[in-house]
Amino acid sequence: PGRCAYFVQRKKRFCKMIPAPGKRFCGEHGQHEKENDRKRIPCPLDPKHTVYEDQLQKHLKKCNSREKPKPVYFVQDINAGLRDVAEIPEKHVTLSSLSKEELENLIVKLKNASNGLELPLKEQILSHQALQEALNDPKNGESAFKHLKQQASILGNMEKLHLLGPGRCFVEFGAGRGKLSHWVDVALQNVENVQFLLVERSTTRFKVDGKHKRKDSIFERLQVDIQHLCLKKVPILEKKKLPVVGIGKHLCGAATDLALRCLVESYTAFCDGENEEPVPKRSRTDKTEEAFNNSADNESNKDDRKAVAGIVIALCCHHKCDWTHYVGREFFKSVGLGPVEFNYFQRMSSWATCGMKETRTKASTDDKSEDETNDTEEHKQTFSKAESGSDSLQGMLTVEERKEIGSLCKLLIDHGRIEYLQQRGYKAALQYYTESAVSLENVLLTAVPSPSLIPEPTI
C-alpha cells in the first residue's frame, strides 16, 4: 500500500517508488495505467530510463546523462602527439604468426639498438621516515606492505632530488585513490604553500584526498584524460604559478608519454589562448623536431622549463604503449627503427614477466588494496593474453630468453623517453626503485631541470 503497483520482473518484486496522490503507478511506470494518456519513451541520452514524450526537451536539459561542459583546462588532444597516418602500420601482425626467421631478425634489431644501453639498471631502493610507522604496523597485510614499500622508495627518491619542499604543486597522474599524494602530504606536514592536483579520468571510490583537513595544503581533483589536460589553464596554477612536480605510481603504458608531453610541452610552452586549437608545434615534423634542439630554441624555452621542478614516475605496462603518443619516436628512428618494430617490441615487453603464470597473477591481485582494483584487472587480463600469445614461441625461445628480450624491449622504450627529456634540458635517469619480489614493474623514471634551470621555491 502506498507504493507503485508495477511488478518488476527482473527483481521479482513490486516497484518501491511512491506514486502521486490518486495514482497506482509511479511516473516511470505510469504508461501501464489506463487513465494516463501521456506516453513515456526511452531517453535518447540513456535508454535505461524513460521520460514523458511531451517533456522530452525539458528533460534533455537536466538529464544526468547529458554531455557536461568541458572544464577550462580541457584542450582536445593537446598531449596526443603527432598522428601521421603514413607512420602507422595498417594492420598488426601477431607475434605467434611470425616465422622463426622474422622473429630472429627482430631480436637482432633489438639487440643492435640496445648496444651501449645500461642493463641492468642501478638500484636505488630508498625509504622515507613518513612511512616508517605504517611499514612497522603489523595490521597491514602483505599486499599493503608492498605498496607502502614502493611509496616509501618513491618519496625517498624525491627527497634525494630535493623535490620535497615548500612552494610546489604536486601533480599526481593516474592518481586513483590518491595514496601517493597522501604520503607526500604526510612528508610535508610542517611545510607551507603546498598544493596537490590529482589527475584521474574515471570516478574513484574511497578517495583519501577528501580526508585531508590541513589548511596549508590544498587537494584538488581533475577528472580528465591526460591526453586533453592543459595544466597551464588549471585555475589554481594560473593564480599561484608554483613550480610543478609530476609524480605517478605505475602510470600505465601510453599514459606516461601523455604525462611527459603534458609537463614538458603543453605546460611550459602552449595553451596561451582559451579557445585556441593546439598550435602547430604540437604536430612536429622531423624538421621541426630537429629545430627544437638548436641553441636559439633552447634559449627561448629556458624560462619555460623552470615551470617543472621535477618528474618522478614509476613506469608500468609497456605493452600498452602507442606509437602515436610515444615521445621517443626520434630516438627509435635514429637507431633505424620505426612504428612496425615498435609495435612488436611493445608487445614483446610483456615477456619480461612471462614467468608469471595466471594462477600466480590471480593470487597476487585478489588481495590488492581498493585503489589498485581496476588496474589489476587490466594487468591480469593482459598478462594472461601475453603469455598465451607466446605459447607458440616456446619451442623457439626459453623462458629466460624471453625474459631477457622483454627486459631489453622495456629498456629501449624507456631510453627513448630519457632522450626526449634530455633533449629538452632535463637531467633524466632510470633506476630500480624496489625489488622485483615487491613489484615486477620496478623501474622509476626521474628527471630534474639542468642545474642552471632548477626553479627557486615560491614561499
mmCIF file of C-alpha atoms in Angstrom, residues 138-378:
data_model
loop_
_atom_site.group_PDB
_atom_site.id
_atom_site.type_symbol
_atom_site.label_atom_id
_atom_site.label_comp_id
_atom_site.label_asym_id
_atom_site.label_seq_id
_atom_site.Cartn_x
_atom_site.Cartn_y
_atom_site.Cartn_z
ATOM 1 C CA PRO A 138 51.535 -5.422 11.830
ATOM 2 C CA LYS A 139 47.902 -4.761 10.874
ATOM 3 C CA ASN A 140 48.948 -4.141 7.267
ATOM 4 C CA GLY A 141 48.801 -7.255 5.126
ATOM 5 C CA GLU A 142 51.376 -8.392 2.587
ATOM 6 C CA SER A 143 49.775 -6.501 -0.299
ATOM 7 C CA ALA A 144 49.519 -3.237 1.657
ATOM 8 C CA PHE A 145 53.119 -3.677 2.804
ATOM 9 C CA LYS A 146 54.317 -3.987 -0.809
ATOM 10 C CA HIS A 147 52.521 -0.791 -1.819
ATOM 11 C CA LEU A 148 53.948 1.031 1.207
ATOM 12 C CA LYS A 149 57.495 -0.062 0.327
ATOM 13 C CA GLN A 150 57.067 1.284 -3.202
ATOM 14 C CA GLN A 151 55.598 4.574 -1.990
ATOM 15 C CA ALA A 152 58.387 4.924 0.576
ATOM 16 C CA SER A 153 61.055 4.431 -2.101
ATOM 17 C CA ILE A 154 59.386 6.927 -4.438
ATOM 18 C CA LEU A 155 59.359 9.514 -1.640
ATOM 19 C CA GLY A 156 62.967 8.665 -0.813
ATOM 20 C CA ASN A 157 63.991 9.303 -4.411
ATOM 21 C CA MET A 158 62.027 12.562 -4.424
ATOM 22 C CA GLU A 159 63.819 13.668 -1.273
ATOM 23 C CA LYS A 160 67.203 12.804 -2.788
ATOM 24 C CA LEU A 161 66.346 15.043 -5.762
ATOM 25 C CA HIS A 162 65.311 17.860 -3.350
ATOM 26 C CA LEU A 163 61.733 17.821 -4.662
ATOM 27 C CA LEU A 164 60.052 17.601 -1.242
ATOM 28 C CA GLY A 165 59.876 21.214 -0.169
ATOM 29 C CA PRO A 166 57.684 24.301 0.159
ATOM 30 C CA GLY A 167 56.212 26.324 -2.658
ATOM 31 C CA ARG A 168 55.419 23.416 -5.004
ATOM 32 C CA CYS A 169 52.403 21.944 -6.737
ATOM 33 C CA PHE A 170 52.491 18.140 -6.889
ATOM 34 C CA VAL A 171 50.558 16.724 -9.852
ATOM 35 C CA GLU A 172 49.790 13.017 -9.469
ATOM 36 C CA PHE A 173 48.955 11.448 -12.825
ATOM 37 C CA GLY A 174 46.725 8.356 -12.764
ATOM 38 C CA ALA A 175 46.027 9.173 -9.131
ATOM 39 C CA GLY A 176 43.387 6.537 -8.333
ATOM 40 C CA ARG A 177 42.605 6.956 -4.627
ATOM 41 C CA GLY A 178 45.425 9.460 -4.277
ATOM 42 C CA LYS A 179 47.611 7.427 -1.903
ATOM 43 C CA LEU A 180 50.931 8.701 -3.304
ATOM 44 C CA SER A 181 49.846 12.325 -2.842
ATOM 45 C CA HIS A 182 48.659 11.412 0.646
ATOM 46 C CA TRP A 183 52.139 10.260 1.673
ATOM 47 C CA VAL A 184 53.793 13.272 0.051
ATOM 48 C CA ASP A 185 51.449 15.427 2.142
ATOM 49 C CA VAL A 186 52.392 13.497 5.295
ATOM 50 C CA ALA A 187 56.075 14.020 4.483
ATOM 51 C CA LEU A 188 55.409 17.774 4.126
ATOM 52 C CA GLN A 189 53.209 18.177 7.191
ATOM 53 C CA ASN A 190 55.257 21.101 8.536
ATOM 54 C CA VAL A 191 55.721 22.776 5.151
ATOM 55 C CA GLU A 192 53.665 25.712 3.891
ATOM 56 C CA ASN A 193 52.313 26.657 0.473
ATOM 57 C CA VAL A 194 51.859 23.139 -0.961
ATOM 58 C CA GLN A 195 49.196 22.118 -3.457
ATOM 59 C CA PHE A 196 48.128 18.786 -4.910
ATOM 60 C CA LEU A 197 46.403 18.136 -8.224
ATOM 61 C CA LEU A 198 45.158 14.564 -8.649
ATOM 62 C CA VAL A 199 44.563 13.677 -12.292
ATOM 63 C CA GLU A 200 42.270 10.696 -12.918
ATOM 64 C CA ARG A 201 39.964 10.235 -15.907
ATOM 65 C CA SER A 202 37.485 7.925 -14.140
ATOM 66 C CA THR A 203 35.481 8.308 -10.965
ATOM 67 C CA THR A 204 37.155 6.662 -7.991
ATOM 68 C CA ARG A 205 35.708 5.235 -4.788
ATOM 69 C CA PHE A 206 37.280 5.538 -1.335
ATOM 70 C CA LYS A 207 39.423 8.547 -2.220
ATOM 71 C CA VAL A 208 41.824 9.635 0.518
ATOM 72 C CA ASP A 209 42.372 13.239 -0.595
ATOM 73 C CA GLY A 210 38.964 14.334 0.721
ATOM 74 C CA LYS A 211 40.038 13.446 4.261
ATOM 75 C CA HIS A 212 42.878 15.970 4.419
ATOM 76 C CA LYS A 213 41.980 18.787 6.738
ATOM 77 C CA ARG A 214 45.230 20.770 6.823
ATOM 78 C CA LYS A 215 44.745 24.398 5.874
ATOM 79 C CA ASP A 216 48.211 24.815 4.399
ATOM 80 C CA SER A 217 47.825 22.078 1.750
ATOM 81 C CA ILE A 218 45.196 22.073 -0.978
ATOM 82 C CA PHE A 219 43.895 18.931 -2.709
ATOM 83 C CA GLU A 220 42.013 19.234 -5.995
ATOM 84 C CA ARG A 221 40.874 16.518 -8.381
ATOM 85 C CA LEU A 222 40.922 16.908 -12.164
ATOM 86 C CA GLN A 223 38.657 14.320 -13.787
ATOM 87 C CA VAL A 224 40.104 14.423 -17.278
ATOM 88 C CA ASP A 225 42.121 12.227 -19.594
ATOM 89 C CA ILE A 226 45.799 13.242 -19.536
ATOM 90 C CA GLN A 227 45.621 13.418 -23.340
ATOM 91 C CA HIS A 228 43.424 16.525 -23.069
ATOM 92 C CA LEU A 229 44.881 18.167 -19.950
ATOM 93 C CA CYS A 230 46.374 21.632 -20.249
ATOM 94 C CA LEU A 231 47.950 22.297 -16.858
ATOM 95 C CA LYS A 232 48.582 25.916 -17.727
ATOM 96 C CA LYS A 233 44.827 26.522 -17.683
ATOM 97 C CA VAL A 234 44.140 24.955 -14.292
ATOM 98 C CA PRO A 235 42.874 27.953 -12.251
ATOM 99 C CA ILE A 236 44.943 27.219 -9.144
ATOM 100 C CA LEU A 237 48.159 27.090 -11.212
ATOM 101 C CA GLU A 238 47.217 30.201 -13.161
ATOM 102 C CA LYS A 239 46.754 32.051 -9.894
ATOM 103 C CA LYS A 240 49.812 30.986 -7.874
ATOM 104 C CA LYS A 241 52.227 29.898 -10.631
ATOM 105 C CA LEU A 242 54.022 27.383 -8.409
ATOM 106 C CA PRO A 243 56.731 25.085 -9.833
ATOM 107 C CA VAL A 244 55.176 21.715 -10.686
ATOM 108 C CA VAL A 245 56.436 18.271 -9.647
ATOM 109 C CA GLY A 246 54.906 15.485 -11.758
ATOM 110 C CA ILE A 247 54.535 12.178 -9.914
ATOM 111 C CA GLY A 248 52.906 8.817 -10.591
ATOM 112 C CA LYS A 249 52.914 5.266 -9.277
ATOM 113 C CA HIS A 250 52.584 2.681 -12.044
ATOM 114 C CA LEU A 251 51.453 5.067 -14.747
ATOM 115 C CA CYS A 252 50.180 2.651 -17.355
ATOM 116 C CA GLY A 253 51.660 2.475 -20.878
ATOM 117 C CA ALA A 254 50.932 5.473 -23.072
ATOM 118 C CA ALA A 255 49.745 7.484 -20.062
ATOM 119 C CA THR A 256 53.417 8.044 -19.184
ATOM 120 C CA ASP A 257 54.086 9.580 -22.607
ATOM 121 C CA LEU A 258 50.968 11.736 -22.340
ATOM 122 C CA ALA A 259 52.066 12.932 -18.891
ATOM 123 C CA LEU A 260 55.562 13.798 -20.141
ATOM 124 C CA ARG A 261 54.112 15.831 -23.010
ATOM 125 C CA CYS A 262 51.702 17.493 -20.598
ATOM 126 C CA LEU A 263 54.567 18.624 -18.369
ATOM 127 C CA VAL A 264 57.411 19.247 -20.795
ATOM 128 C CA GLU A 265 55.498 20.678 -23.747
ATOM 129 C CA SER A 266 51.933 21.846 -23.154
ATOM 130 C CA TYR A 267 52.501 23.198 -19.628
ATOM 131 C CA THR A 268 55.681 25.060 -20.424
ATOM 132 C CA ALA A 269 55.055 26.382 -23.925
ATOM 133 C CA PHE A 270 51.460 26.156 -25.114
ATOM 134 C CA CYS A 271 47.791 26.902 -24.305
ATOM 135 C CA ASP A 272 48.024 30.682 -24.201
ATOM 136 C CA GLY A 273 44.515 31.222 -25.633
ATOM 137 C CA GLU A 274 41.351 29.772 -24.125
ATOM 138 C CA ASN A 275 39.746 28.609 -27.343
ATOM 139 C CA GLU A 276 42.822 28.192 -29.472
ATOM 140 C CA GLU A 277 43.497 24.975 -31.268
ATOM 141 C CA PRO A 278 46.799 23.314 -30.366
ATOM 142 C CA VAL A 279 49.477 25.373 -32.071
ATOM 143 C CA PRO A 280 51.432 23.860 -34.966
ATOM 144 C CA LYS A 281 54.299 22.881 -32.676
ATOM 145 C CA ARG A 282 52.045 20.131 -31.308
ATOM 146 C CA SER A 283 52.365 18.220 -34.580
ATOM 147 C CA ARG A 284 56.039 18.448 -35.265
ATOM 148 C CA THR A 285 57.530 17.148 -38.440
ATOM 149 C CA ASP A 286 61.000 15.657 -38.379
ATOM 150 C CA LYS A 287 62.455 19.030 -39.376
ATOM 151 C CA THR A 288 60.743 20.955 -36.586
ATOM 152 C CA GLU A 289 61.721 18.241 -34.111
ATOM 153 C CA GLU A 290 65.371 18.761 -35.060
ATOM 154 C CA ALA A 291 64.950 22.515 -34.973
ATOM 155 C CA PHE A 292 63.727 22.264 -31.390
ATOM 156 C CA ASN A 293 67.197 21.225 -30.310
ATOM 157 C CA ASN A 294 69.095 24.162 -31.765
ATOM 158 C CA SER A 295 70.590 26.700 -29.410
ATOM 159 C CA ALA A 296 68.180 29.513 -30.220
ATOM 160 C CA ASP A 297 65.139 27.449 -29.305
ATOM 161 C CA ASN A 298 66.783 26.158 -26.143
ATOM 162 C CA GLU A 299 67.460 29.759 -25.053
ATOM 163 C CA SER A 300 63.878 30.825 -25.704
ATOM 164 C CA ASN A 301 62.474 27.877 -23.758
ATOM 165 C CA LYS A 302 64.848 28.197 -20.805
ATOM 166 C CA ASP A 303 62.372 30.163 -18.698
ATOM 167 C CA ASP A 304 59.513 27.830 -19.624
ATOM 168 C CA ARG A 305 61.290 24.746 -18.312
ATOM 169 C CA LYS A 306 61.543 26.365 -14.886
ATOM 170 C CA ALA A 307 57.826 25.687 -14.543
ATOM 171 C CA VAL A 308 58.539 21.964 -13.980
ATOM 172 C CA ALA A 309 60.736 21.358 -10.942
ATOM 173 C CA GLY A 310 60.914 17.600 -11.418
ATOM 174 C CA ILE A 311 59.343 14.359 -12.633
ATOM 175 C CA VAL A 312 59.198 11.084 -10.683
ATOM 176 C CA ILE A 313 57.141 8.318 -12.295
ATOM 177 C CA ALA A 314 57.096 4.584 -11.594
ATOM 178 C CA LEU A 315 56.710 3.036 -15.053
ATOM 179 C CA CYS A 316 54.273 0.286 -15.937
ATOM 180 C CA CYS A 317 52.676 -1.747 -18.742
ATOM 181 C CA HIS A 318 54.940 -1.086 -21.712
ATOM 182 C CA HIS A 319 52.719 -3.426 -23.723
ATOM 183 C CA LYS A 320 50.087 -0.653 -23.644
ATOM 184 C CA CYS A 321 52.334 1.962 -25.228
ATOM 185 C CA ASP A 322 51.271 3.525 -28.510
ATOM 186 C CA TRP A 323 53.454 4.872 -31.341
ATOM 187 C CA THR A 324 51.101 7.816 -31.827
ATOM 188 C CA HIS A 325 51.667 9.074 -28.285
ATOM 189 C CA TYR A 326 55.209 7.786 -27.741
ATOM 190 C CA VAL A 327 57.678 10.602 -27.000
ATOM 191 C CA GLY A 328 60.760 8.652 -28.108
ATOM 192 C CA ARG A 329 59.961 8.321 -31.804
ATOM 193 C CA GLU A 330 63.018 10.331 -32.812
ATOM 194 C CA PHE A 331 65.269 8.027 -30.811
ATOM 195 C CA PHE A 332 63.747 4.958 -32.480
ATOM 196 C CA LYS A 333 64.317 6.491 -35.906
ATOM 197 C CA SER A 334 67.919 7.371 -35.017
ATOM 198 C CA VAL A 335 68.714 3.675 -34.408
ATOM 199 C CA GLY A 336 66.993 2.533 -37.607
ATOM 200 C CA LEU A 337 63.669 1.504 -36.106
ATOM 201 C CA GLY A 338 60.119 2.625 -36.819
ATOM 202 C CA PRO A 339 56.453 2.027 -35.943
ATOM 203 C CA VAL A 340 56.487 -1.585 -37.151
ATOM 204 C CA GLU A 341 59.355 -2.571 -34.844
ATOM 205 C CA PHE A 342 57.853 -0.512 -32.014
ATOM 206 C CA ASN A 343 54.583 -2.399 -32.417
ATOM 207 C CA TYR A 344 56.391 -5.706 -31.931
ATOM 208 C CA PHE A 345 58.698 -4.521 -29.160
ATOM 209 C CA GLN A 346 55.903 -3.081 -27.028
ATOM 210 C CA ARG A 347 54.114 -6.439 -27.151
ATOM 211 C CA MET A 348 57.334 -8.392 -26.567
ATOM 212 C CA SER A 349 57.967 -6.258 -23.473
ATOM 213 C CA SER A 350 55.423 -8.387 -21.606
ATOM 214 C CA TRP A 351 57.878 -11.290 -21.897
ATOM 215 C CA ALA A 352 59.825 -9.673 -19.058
ATOM 216 C CA THR A 353 57.112 -11.089 -16.784
ATOM 217 C CA CYS A 354 56.475 -14.277 -18.738
ATOM 218 C CA GLY A 355 57.398 -16.420 -15.728
ATOM 219 C CA MET A 356 54.268 -15.129 -14.032
ATOM 220 C CA LYS A 357 51.529 -17.687 -14.548
ATOM 221 C CA GLU A 358 47.826 -16.869 -14.474
ATOM 222 C CA THR A 359 47.310 -18.552 -11.110
ATOM 223 C CA ARG A 360 50.125 -16.543 -9.582
ATOM 224 C CA THR A 361 48.738 -13.354 -11.101
ATOM 225 C CA LYS A 362 45.308 -14.066 -9.651
ATOM 226 C CA ALA A 363 46.741 -14.831 -6.234
ATOM 227 C CA SER A 364 48.790 -11.631 -6.198
ATOM 228 C CA THR A 365 45.943 -9.408 -7.380
ATOM 229 C CA ASP A 366 42.959 -10.736 -5.468
ATOM 230 C CA ASP A 367 44.276 -9.325 -2.183
ATOM 231 C CA LYS A 368 45.287 -5.928 -3.539
ATOM 232 C CA SER A 369 44.045 -2.753 -1.930
ATOM 233 C CA GLU A 370 40.994 -0.970 -3.275
ATOM 234 C CA ASP A 371 42.996 1.726 -5.098
ATOM 235 C CA GLU A 372 44.568 -0.904 -7.334
ATOM 236 C CA THR A 373 41.437 -2.946 -8.136
ATOM 237 C CA ASN A 374 40.707 -1.530 -11.590
ATOM 238 C CA ASP A 375 44.372 -1.611 -12.640
ATOM 239 C CA THR A 376 44.966 -5.172 -11.508
ATOM 240 C CA GLU A 377 42.003 -6.440 -13.504
ATOM 241 C CA GLU A 378 43.511 -4.916 -16.639
#
